[in-house]
Each structure stands twice: as C-alpha cells, then as structure tokens.
Short mmCIF file of C-alpha atoms and ligand atoms in Angstrom, two decimals:
data_model
loop_
_atom_site.label_atom_id
_atom_site.label_comp_id
_atom_site.label_asym_id
_atom_site.label_seq_id
_atom_site.Cartn_x
_atom_site.Cartn_y
_atom_site.Cartn_z
CA MET K 1 -217.72 134.12 -127.26
CA ARG K 2 -221.21 134.06 -128.79
CA VAL K 3 -222.59 130.60 -129.60
CA LEU K 4 -225.61 129.78 -131.77
CA ALA K 5 -227.01 126.31 -131.08
CA ILE K 6 -229.47 123.86 -132.61
CA GLU K 7 -231.33 121.14 -130.68
CA THR K 8 -233.43 118.42 -132.35
CA SER K 9 -232.85 115.34 -130.16
CA CYS K 10 -236.48 114.60 -129.32
CA ASP K 11 -239.74 116.46 -129.96
CA GLU K 12 -238.61 120.05 -129.45
CA THR K 13 -237.08 121.98 -132.34
CA ALA K 14 -234.95 124.64 -130.68
CA VAL K 15 -232.41 127.31 -131.63
CA ALA K 16 -230.74 129.73 -129.23
CA ALA K 17 -227.84 132.11 -128.93
CA CYS K 18 -225.81 132.57 -125.77
CA ASP K 19 -222.93 134.78 -124.72
CA CYS K 20 -220.44 132.43 -123.12
CA SER K 21 -217.28 133.37 -121.26
CA GLY K 22 -214.81 132.15 -118.69
CA GLU K 23 -212.38 129.29 -118.64
CA LEU K 24 -213.31 125.66 -118.19
CA ALA K 25 -212.90 126.03 -114.42
CA ALA K 26 -215.51 128.80 -114.21
CA PRO K 27 -217.74 129.06 -117.29
CA THR K 28 -220.67 131.48 -117.45
CA PHE K 29 -223.33 132.01 -120.04
CA ALA K 30 -226.20 134.38 -120.67
CA VAL K 31 -229.14 133.63 -122.97
CA LEU K 32 -229.77 136.08 -125.83
CA GLY K 33 -232.52 134.40 -127.78
CA ASN K 34 -234.20 131.10 -127.01
CA ALA K 35 -236.70 129.83 -129.59
CA VAL K 36 -238.48 126.51 -129.05
CA HIS K 37 -241.15 124.84 -131.16
CA SER K 38 -242.80 121.87 -129.47
CA GLN K 39 -244.19 119.00 -131.53
CA VAL K 40 -246.40 117.83 -128.69
CA ALA K 41 -249.60 118.32 -130.70
CA GLU K 42 -248.29 116.09 -133.53
CA HIS K 43 -247.27 113.22 -131.24
CA ARG K 44 -250.22 113.38 -128.83
CA ALA K 45 -252.43 111.08 -130.89
CA PHE K 46 -249.74 108.38 -130.60
CA GLY K 47 -249.29 108.79 -126.85
CA GLY K 48 -245.55 109.41 -127.24
CA VAL K 49 -242.84 110.58 -129.61
CA VAL K 50 -242.74 108.88 -133.04
CA PRO K 51 -239.14 109.17 -134.39
CA SER K 52 -239.99 109.38 -138.11
CA LEU K 53 -242.64 112.02 -137.46
CA ALA K 54 -240.22 113.96 -135.22
CA LYS K 55 -237.62 113.95 -138.00
CA ARG K 56 -240.07 115.32 -140.57
CA GLU K 57 -241.38 117.98 -138.21
CA HIS K 58 -237.86 119.15 -137.30
CA ALA K 59 -237.02 119.60 -141.00
CA LYS K 60 -240.26 121.51 -141.55
CA ASN K 61 -240.01 123.82 -138.52
CA LEU K 62 -236.30 124.44 -138.07
CA PRO K 63 -236.02 127.40 -140.49
CA ALA K 64 -238.79 129.36 -138.73
CA VAL K 65 -237.34 128.57 -135.29
CA LEU K 66 -233.91 129.70 -136.51
CA ALA K 67 -235.38 132.93 -137.89
CA GLU K 68 -237.06 133.58 -134.53
CA ALA K 69 -233.84 132.99 -132.55
CA LEU K 70 -231.91 135.28 -134.92
CA ARG K 71 -234.26 138.17 -134.14
CA ASN K 72 -232.70 138.29 -130.65
CA CYS K 73 -229.16 137.63 -131.82
CA PRO K 74 -226.98 140.61 -132.85
CA SER K 75 -225.66 140.83 -136.41
CA ARG K 76 -223.23 143.19 -138.11
CA GLY K 77 -225.73 143.72 -140.89
CA GLU K 78 -223.46 141.84 -143.25
CA GLN K 79 -225.34 140.02 -146.00
CA VAL K 80 -223.51 136.97 -147.30
CA GLY K 81 -224.13 135.58 -150.74
CA VAL K 82 -224.27 131.87 -151.43
CA ASP K 83 -222.14 130.84 -154.41
CA ALA K 84 -222.98 127.88 -156.63
CA ALA K 85 -220.44 125.55 -155.02
CA THR K 86 -221.73 126.31 -151.49
CA GLU K 87 -225.33 125.86 -152.62
CA ALA K 88 -224.48 122.47 -154.16
CA ALA K 89 -222.71 121.38 -150.97
CA VAL K 90 -225.65 122.48 -148.79
CA ARG K 91 -228.05 120.55 -151.02
CA GLU K 92 -225.90 117.45 -150.72
CA ILE K 93 -225.65 117.69 -146.91
CA LEU K 94 -229.45 118.07 -146.63
CA ALA K 95 -230.43 115.70 -149.44
CA ARG K 96 -232.49 113.51 -147.07
CA GLU K 97 -234.33 116.34 -145.33
CA ASP K 98 -237.39 117.33 -147.33
CA GLY K 99 -237.40 121.01 -148.22
CA LEU K 100 -234.80 121.98 -145.62
CA ALA K 101 -232.04 122.95 -148.08
CA ASP K 102 -234.36 125.32 -149.96
CA ALA K 103 -235.61 126.94 -146.76
CA LEU K 104 -232.16 127.37 -145.19
CA LEU K 105 -230.64 128.74 -148.39
CA ALA K 106 -233.49 131.25 -148.65
CA LEU K 107 -232.97 132.25 -145.00
CA VAL K 108 -229.21 132.72 -145.42
CA ARG K 109 -229.81 134.87 -148.52
CA ALA K 110 -232.47 137.02 -146.85
CA THR K 111 -231.02 137.44 -143.34
CA PRO K 112 -227.86 139.27 -142.24
CA LYS K 113 -225.22 136.88 -140.96
CA PRO K 114 -225.51 136.62 -137.15
CA ASP K 115 -222.61 138.01 -135.15
CA VAL K 116 -221.63 134.68 -133.57
CA ASP K 117 -218.29 132.95 -133.12
CA LEU K 118 -219.33 129.33 -132.98
CA LEU K 119 -222.17 127.00 -133.99
CA ALA K 120 -223.14 124.06 -131.76
CA VAL K 121 -225.52 121.18 -132.39
CA THR K 122 -226.78 118.32 -130.22
CA VAL K 123 -225.22 115.03 -131.39
CA GLY K 124 -226.83 112.86 -128.68
CA PRO K 125 -228.24 111.25 -126.72
CA GLY K 126 -231.64 111.22 -128.40
CA LEU K 127 -233.53 109.87 -131.40
CA GLU K 128 -231.02 109.42 -134.21
CA PRO K 129 -233.32 110.31 -137.14
CA ALA K 130 -234.20 113.53 -135.29
CA LEU K 131 -230.58 114.30 -134.33
CA TRP K 132 -229.46 114.01 -137.97
CA VAL K 133 -231.75 116.88 -138.99
CA GLY K 134 -230.05 119.27 -136.57
CA ILE K 135 -226.58 118.02 -137.51
CA GLY K 136 -227.30 118.51 -141.23
CA ALA K 137 -228.69 122.00 -140.67
CA ALA K 138 -225.71 122.98 -138.50
CA ARG K 139 -223.24 121.71 -141.09
CA ALA K 140 -225.06 123.64 -143.84
CA LEU K 141 -225.01 126.87 -141.79
CA ALA K 142 -221.35 126.40 -140.81
CA LEU K 143 -220.56 126.22 -144.50
CA ALA K 144 -222.76 129.07 -145.66
CA TRP K 145 -221.69 131.43 -142.85
CA ASN K 146 -218.12 130.14 -142.65
CA LEU K 147 -218.32 129.46 -138.90
CA PRO K 148 -216.64 126.80 -136.74
CA LEU K 149 -218.86 124.01 -135.40
CA VAL K 150 -218.93 121.67 -132.39
CA GLY K 151 -221.12 118.71 -131.45
CA ALA K 152 -222.73 119.09 -128.01
CA ASP K 153 -224.05 116.56 -125.51
CA HIS K 154 -227.73 116.95 -124.60
CA MET K 155 -227.29 115.71 -121.02
CA GLU K 156 -224.29 117.95 -120.40
CA GLY K 157 -226.67 120.69 -121.57
CA HIS K 158 -229.20 119.69 -118.90
CA VAL K 159 -226.39 119.91 -116.30
CA VAL K 160 -225.12 123.36 -117.34
CA ALA K 161 -228.64 124.80 -117.75
CA ALA K 162 -228.57 125.36 -113.98
CA ILE K 163 -225.68 127.86 -114.17
CA SER K 164 -227.40 130.11 -116.72
CA GLY K 165 -227.05 133.77 -115.77
CA ARG K 166 -224.99 133.13 -112.63
CA ALA K 167 -221.49 132.16 -111.55
CA ALA K 168 -220.54 128.51 -111.82
CA PRO K 169 -220.47 126.79 -108.41
CA ALA K 170 -217.39 125.37 -106.75
CA LEU K 171 -216.91 121.72 -107.71
CA PRO K 172 -217.32 118.85 -107.23
CA ALA K 173 -221.08 118.85 -107.54
CA VAL K 174 -223.63 116.07 -107.45
CA ALA K 175 -225.98 116.33 -110.45
CA LEU K 176 -229.43 114.74 -110.59
CA LEU K 177 -230.75 114.44 -114.14
CA VAL K 178 -234.44 113.68 -114.55
CA SER K 179 -235.95 113.79 -118.03
CA GLY K 180 -238.17 111.79 -120.35
CA GLY K 181 -235.33 109.47 -121.34
CA HIS K 182 -232.89 109.68 -118.44
CA THR K 183 -232.72 109.37 -114.69
CA GLU K 184 -229.22 109.48 -113.31
CA LEU K 185 -227.04 110.78 -110.55
CA ALA K 186 -223.66 112.04 -111.69
CA LEU K 187 -220.59 113.46 -110.04
CA VAL K 188 -219.37 116.64 -111.72
CA ARG K 189 -215.62 116.66 -110.97
CA GLY K 190 -215.01 119.30 -113.64
CA TRP K 191 -216.92 120.63 -116.66
CA GLY K 192 -216.61 117.63 -118.96
CA ASP K 193 -215.32 115.30 -116.25
CA TYR K 194 -218.34 113.32 -115.13
CA ALA K 195 -218.84 110.01 -113.33
CA VAL K 196 -222.17 108.20 -113.20
CA LEU K 197 -223.04 107.38 -109.58
CA GLY K 198 -226.34 105.68 -110.28
CA GLU K 199 -229.12 105.47 -112.83
CA THR K 200 -232.51 103.93 -113.50
CA ARG K 201 -232.61 100.24 -114.20
CA ASP K 202 -235.83 100.58 -116.21
CA ASP K 203 -238.05 103.65 -116.81
CA ALA K 204 -236.95 107.27 -116.52
CA VAL K 205 -238.87 109.53 -114.10
CA GLY K 206 -240.40 111.58 -116.94
CA GLU K 207 -241.43 108.36 -118.68
CA ALA K 208 -243.11 107.19 -115.46
CA TYR K 209 -245.00 110.50 -115.24
CA ASP K 210 -246.08 110.12 -118.87
CA LYS K 211 -247.29 106.53 -118.31
CA VAL K 212 -249.14 107.42 -115.12
CA ALA K 213 -250.80 110.26 -117.02
CA ARG K 214 -252.04 107.73 -119.56
CA VAL K 215 -253.52 105.55 -116.80
CA LEU K 216 -255.28 108.62 -115.43
CA GLY K 217 -256.63 109.51 -118.87
CA LEU K 218 -254.46 112.63 -119.27
CA PRO K 219 -252.86 113.77 -122.54
CA TYR K 220 -249.16 113.44 -123.50
CA PRO K 221 -246.78 114.72 -122.19
CA GLY K 222 -248.17 113.76 -118.84
CA GLY K 223 -245.64 115.29 -116.47
CA PRO K 224 -247.23 118.73 -116.18
CA GLU K 225 -250.76 117.20 -116.13
CA VAL K 226 -250.00 114.77 -113.29
CA ALA K 227 -248.23 117.60 -111.46
CA LYS K 228 -251.36 119.77 -111.72
CA LEU K 229 -253.60 117.03 -110.26
CA ALA K 230 -251.13 116.35 -107.45
CA ALA K 231 -250.89 120.05 -106.65
CA ALA K 232 -254.69 120.29 -106.56
CA SER K 233 -254.78 117.45 -104.04
CA ARG K 234 -252.16 119.06 -101.78
CA ALA K 235 -253.84 122.48 -102.07
CA ASN K 236 -257.06 121.10 -100.62
CA PRO K 237 -256.25 118.80 -97.69
CA ALA K 238 -259.80 119.18 -96.38
CA ALA K 239 -260.98 117.11 -99.35
CA GLY K 240 -259.03 114.20 -97.87
CA ARG K 241 -256.89 111.62 -99.56
CA ALA K 242 -258.11 108.32 -100.94
CA ASP K 243 -256.56 105.40 -99.07
CA VAL K 244 -253.92 104.51 -101.64
CA LYS K 245 -250.31 103.76 -100.79
CA LEU K 246 -247.68 103.21 -103.47
CA PRO K 247 -244.20 101.66 -103.10
CA ARG K 248 -240.97 103.70 -102.97
CA PRO K 249 -238.94 101.36 -105.18
CA MET K 250 -235.28 100.84 -104.21
CA ILE K 251 -235.45 103.56 -101.57
CA GLY K 252 -233.52 101.35 -99.17
CA SER K 253 -231.32 99.53 -101.69
CA GLY K 254 -228.22 101.23 -100.33
CA ASP K 255 -226.97 102.11 -103.82
CA LEU K 256 -227.76 105.06 -106.08
CA ASP K 257 -229.76 103.24 -108.74
CA PHE K 258 -233.44 103.81 -109.40
CA SER K 259 -236.36 101.70 -110.59
CA LEU K 260 -239.58 103.36 -111.70
CA SER K 261 -241.42 100.67 -113.65
CA GLY K 262 -242.81 98.95 -110.52
CA LEU K 263 -244.19 102.26 -109.30
CA LYS K 264 -245.92 102.82 -112.62
CA THR K 265 -247.39 99.29 -112.48
CA ALA K 266 -248.57 99.90 -108.91
CA VAL K 267 -250.43 102.99 -110.15
CA LEU K 268 -252.02 100.89 -112.89
CA TYR K 269 -253.20 98.25 -110.37
CA ALA K 270 -254.46 100.86 -107.90
CA ALA K 271 -256.50 102.46 -110.68
CA ARG K 272 -257.84 99.10 -111.85
CA ASP K 273 -258.79 98.02 -108.32
CA HIS K 274 -260.62 101.27 -107.78
CA GLY K 275 -262.75 100.86 -110.90
CA GLU K 276 -264.37 104.00 -112.28
CA LEU K 277 -261.83 106.84 -111.90
CA ASP K 278 -263.52 109.79 -110.22
CA ASP K 279 -261.66 113.11 -109.98
CA ALA K 280 -261.03 112.86 -106.24
CA PHE K 281 -259.34 109.48 -106.65
CA ARG K 282 -257.28 110.65 -109.63
CA ARG K 283 -256.03 113.62 -107.61
CA SER K 284 -255.12 111.36 -104.68
CA LEU K 285 -253.33 108.86 -106.90
CA ALA K 286 -251.38 111.60 -108.70
CA ALA K 287 -250.29 113.11 -105.37
CA GLU K 288 -249.27 109.76 -103.92
CA PHE K 289 -247.30 108.97 -107.11
CA GLU K 290 -245.53 112.34 -107.06
CA GLU K 291 -244.69 111.96 -103.37
CA ALA K 292 -243.32 108.46 -103.97
CA VAL K 293 -241.07 109.86 -106.73
CA ALA K 294 -240.01 112.76 -104.51
CA ASP K 295 -239.25 110.45 -101.55
CA VAL K 296 -237.01 108.25 -103.72
CA LEU K 297 -235.22 111.17 -105.42
CA ALA K 298 -234.68 112.94 -102.09
CA ALA K 299 -233.36 109.78 -100.41
CA LYS K 300 -230.92 108.96 -103.21
CA VAL K 301 -229.68 112.54 -103.50
CA GLY K 302 -229.15 112.54 -99.72
CA ILE K 303 -227.04 109.37 -99.94
CA ALA K 304 -225.02 110.80 -102.87
CA ILE K 305 -224.32 114.01 -100.95
CA GLU K 306 -223.23 112.06 -97.90
CA ALA K 307 -220.93 109.85 -99.96
CA GLU K 308 -219.36 112.52 -102.15
CA ALA K 309 -219.38 115.60 -99.90
CA PRO K 310 -219.98 117.89 -102.91
CA ARG K 311 -219.92 121.68 -102.85
CA ALA K 312 -223.18 121.93 -104.79
CA LEU K 313 -226.26 120.02 -105.91
CA ILE K 314 -227.25 120.58 -109.54
CA VAL K 315 -230.58 119.34 -110.89
CA GLY K 316 -231.50 119.24 -114.57
CA GLY K 317 -233.96 117.77 -117.08
CA GLY K 318 -237.56 118.41 -118.03
CA VAL K 319 -239.01 116.83 -114.89
CA ILE K 320 -237.41 119.52 -112.72
CA ALA K 321 -239.88 122.01 -114.16
CA ASN K 322 -241.98 120.42 -111.38
CA GLY K 323 -242.51 122.81 -108.46
CA TYR K 324 -243.08 120.12 -105.83
CA LEU K 325 -239.91 118.23 -106.76
CA ARG K 326 -237.95 121.50 -106.78
CA ALA K 327 -239.16 122.21 -103.25
CA ARG K 328 -238.38 118.69 -101.98
CA LEU K 329 -234.85 118.78 -103.40
CA GLY K 330 -234.46 122.25 -101.91
CA GLN K 331 -235.14 120.70 -98.51
CA VAL K 332 -232.42 118.09 -99.07
CA ALA K 333 -229.92 120.79 -100.06
CA ALA K 334 -230.83 122.92 -97.03
CA ALA K 335 -230.58 119.96 -94.65
CA THR K 336 -227.15 118.96 -95.97
CA GLY K 337 -225.83 122.50 -96.34
CA VAL K 338 -224.95 122.30 -100.05
CA GLU K 339 -225.78 125.00 -102.55
CA LEU K 340 -228.71 124.07 -104.83
CA LEU K 341 -228.67 125.04 -108.52
CA LEU K 342 -231.84 124.65 -110.56
CA PRO K 343 -232.44 125.67 -114.18
CA PRO K 344 -234.36 128.94 -114.56
CA PRO K 345 -237.89 128.75 -116.05
CA GLY K 346 -237.75 127.71 -119.69
CA LEU K 347 -234.38 125.96 -119.37
CA ALA K 348 -235.57 122.79 -117.58
CA THR K 349 -237.35 121.20 -120.53
CA ASP K 350 -235.47 120.79 -123.80
CA ASN K 351 -234.04 123.99 -125.26
CA ALA K 352 -231.04 125.10 -127.29
CA ALA K 353 -229.59 127.61 -124.79
CA MET K 354 -228.30 124.70 -122.76
CA VAL K 355 -226.86 123.22 -125.97
CA ALA K 356 -225.02 126.48 -126.68
CA ALA K 357 -223.52 126.27 -123.18
CA ALA K 358 -222.57 122.60 -123.59
CA GLY K 359 -221.12 123.44 -127.02
CA TYR K 360 -219.00 126.17 -125.44
CA LEU K 361 -217.65 123.66 -122.89
CA ARG K 362 -216.88 121.25 -125.72
CA PHE K 363 -215.08 124.01 -127.62
CA LEU K 364 -212.97 124.86 -124.55
CA ARG K 365 -212.02 121.19 -124.26
CA VAL K 366 -211.31 120.20 -127.88
CA GLY K 367 -211.75 123.24 -130.15
CA ALA K 368 -213.80 123.19 -133.35
CA GLU K 369 -214.65 119.87 -134.98
CA ALA K 370 -214.52 118.91 -138.65
CA PRO K 371 -218.24 119.28 -139.58
CA GLU K 372 -218.35 116.09 -141.68
CA THR K 373 -217.15 114.05 -138.67
CA LEU K 374 -220.22 114.84 -136.55
CA ARG K 375 -222.43 111.78 -136.05
CA ALA K 376 -225.77 111.27 -134.32
CA SER K 377 -225.10 109.19 -131.24
CA GLY K 378 -228.43 108.14 -129.77
CA GLY K 379 -227.09 106.26 -126.78
CA ARG K 380 -224.09 108.32 -125.78
CA ARG K 381 -223.38 108.79 -122.09
CA LEU K 382 -221.94 111.58 -119.96
CA THR K 383 -218.86 109.47 -119.45
CA ASP K 384 -218.21 109.38 -123.24
CA LEU K 385 -217.40 113.10 -123.48
O1 KG4 U 1 -235.77 117.08 -120.72
P1 KG4 U 1 -237.06 116.92 -121.45
O2 KG4 U 1 -237.74 118.16 -121.97
O3 KG4 U 1 -236.89 115.95 -122.67
C1 KG4 U 1 -236.04 114.85 -122.62
O4 KG4 U 1 -234.82 115.04 -122.85
O5 KG4 U 1 -236.57 113.76 -122.29
O6 KG4 U 1 -238.04 116.12 -120.46
C2 KG4 U 1 -239.35 115.79 -120.84
C3 KG4 U 1 -240.02 115.05 -119.69
C4 KG4 U 1 -241.37 114.47 -120.07
O7 KG4 U 1 -241.43 113.13 -119.62
C5 KG4 U 1 -242.35 115.35 -119.31
O8 KG4 U 1 -243.56 114.69 -118.96
C6 KG4 U 1 -241.55 115.73 -118.10
O9 KG4 U 1 -240.24 115.94 -118.60
N1 KG4 U 1 -242.04 116.96 -117.45
C7 KG4 U 1 -242.50 116.99 -116.18
C8 KG4 U 1 -242.93 118.32 -115.95
N2 KG4 U 1 -242.69 119.06 -117.09
C9 KG4 U 1 -242.14 118.19 -118.00
N3 KG4 U 1 -242.60 116.03 -115.25
C10 KG4 U 1 -243.13 116.38 -114.05
N4 KG4 U 1 -243.58 117.61 -113.75
C11 KG4 U 1 -243.49 118.61 -114.66
N5 KG4 U 1 -243.93 119.85 -114.36
ZN1 ZN U 2 -233.79 116.61 -122.46
#
C-alpha cells in the first residue's frame, strides 16, 4: 500500500510517500520521496519556535513541499478535474489558512493524481495551530483526489522511523525517544501497543541542547551546534579539557524518569563563573554536557533493558541525529546483547516518511477515518493510540 503523508507539527513542513506492506506483526516500509522544508531561519531570531509564525509558514510552504514530494511519487498520469462543489468544500476546509486553498487547488488541477492508496497526516503531539494546517490540507486533498485518510501520531512516527528499509524487529522492544519536545522510554509490546516506562520531569533532551546552545552563544536549533563543539573537543584531546564537571541528574534514582533542567542550569552557572567564554572553554563545556546527557541516557536504557528483557532497542527523535549519542547507545546495546535500531540519515529529525509509516500502522489498526473527525491533539501520548 502506498501512503502519502503530511507533517506540520512543529517547524518542519514535510511531505513524503512510502511503500508500506506487511501485517501489524511485521510491517515494513520504503521511502519513495521525502521532502522537508525547515523554518529554522524564520524562528532563529526568536531563539525558538513561535507557533503563530510556524502556522503561517506551513500554509505558505506546504504546496511547494507537496509538489517536490510528488516528483518522486508514481502517478498513473490521470488528471482529475475539480468541480464547483469540491472547490467550495476545499475553500471552506482551508478558510483560515491564508492562500492555501488557492495554491492546493492549482496544484491538483496542474498535477496528475499520485498513485497512492492512503493519505496520512500528523494529528499530534505538537503545536496545535501548526497541526491544523496539515490536517486541513490533508482533508482538502482527500476530497479532491477521493482518497481515504488517517490521522497519525508523531511520536509513533519517531519509533517506526528506525525500521525504514529493513525488516521489523522481534518484539517487545524498548524505545528511547529524544526530541525537542519529548524524552521518554517506552515499551513496544506491539505496533500500536505502547507503555511509557519513564519520561522527563522537566525539559526534553533536545530542549536542553537548545538552551545550552544559547548559553554558549550558538544559533537555534542548538543541538547540531553543541554537538559540533563537543566533537571538536573530543577530536583534540591534546588541547586538554577545562576543569568543569556537570551533574548527571537522576542517574541513580532507580526509576526510568529523567530531569534535564538542572543540567542546563549547571551549564549556565559554569559559564557565568568562568566569565568571558573563550573557544576552548566552550568546547570543554559542550563536551562535558554531551557526556552527561549520554551517561544518563545510557544508564536509563541499561536499566530498562534489564527490567524488560526486550528483543530490540529502538531509538528515535531529532536528537538521535547525534553521532556521539548513537555510538554510546550502540555500546549499551552491544553490552546487553539486544539488537539496536536507529533511524537512517534524514529520518531522525522531523520528516513525513515516518508519518506515512505511522499512518499505515493506524490504518492496519482502525482503517480509514472520517476526515472531518480529525482533530489537532497537541498533548497526545503514545498510550492514547
Ligand atoms: O524530532 P525533532 O526534529 O523535532 C521535535 O519533534 O522536537 O527534534 C528536534 C530537536 C532539537 O532540539 C534539536 O536541537 C535536536 O533535535 N537535534 C540534535 C541534533 N540534531 C537535532 N541534538 C543533538 N545533536 C544533534 N546532532
Ligand atoms: Zn519530532
């Protein structure tokens, strides 16, 4: 089954098509086209994502991102017209999204209908004003192309991203999700059957990276910038390490919860105590921060594996684009003898291929959904599926 998916939960506007197959016990998917437009440049001046700005940018950029994804998605060359009643309905669905109805109607009229069997759209978690843009666009396309539609869960997408292009692992699996808004450990008993084992009590790991980046004078989003500084420090041990030691919050708490805000504050104090931030100190601080994060993640994942005896360890979310964290979690998997599944490059940070896969899982579980019943659900959890 070919699935075309739309993702607008945060600051990436993404559309992708995937070929999905297999039953719920052993799903597989292969990415056909994966178009992503990042709004990072628009939000940078504000030091983080501004929901109203994200909403406007999604509406502006979605048609071009859709057109790009469709270039890699097969069609049967069939041109569909849009009758007056359909056009009126599309305009009503998208009445609150500036210019989007015009642009999508023009695209549908000018582009052959894609050869897909299902549309999927992220319904949460995420920023609700941003989510509504994707939901409206997906409803409009479902109507114009006469295709079934499902609402997909963004975090389930981050979990299934790791099985892209390969066979699904034997379950149960322990899943670590580390993104800008989430940090949690989940038990994957089946695809759609999740239990939360632990989660952050305050900041998410990606959020901590972004805040540390700000302290170090680096631009948003800070994850990749802090990672670069930390890597530079590790690559040159001869340069030495400034004498700075940060806490490993909750590493010995005995449970599977996390706390990152104290670590971020410790970075702030270390920087303040040091005074003028020279490059050598910034590199040392970034490396110590990243190692503190890695120590805590590795310890908690180790405890989860011991407690749950899973067949696999799955890691997902934008933070796992980080090479050092990938390597450290690889060590945990090797030491405990469980198979490690990481998202391939391009599928760690937000994308719509993972949403197509999550939409396929949703379709296997409940079938198509009535488009008008889809609602943005900013705070939904993996246990709500
Ligand atoms: O999953 P994602 O793209 O969006 C959310 O759903 O939140 O994750 C974005 C987060 C940001 O906080 C970003 O700084 C972080 O992932 N990130 C990284 C790296 N690349 C992105 N953090 C650490 N190292 C990286 N290489
Ligand atoms: Zn995400």
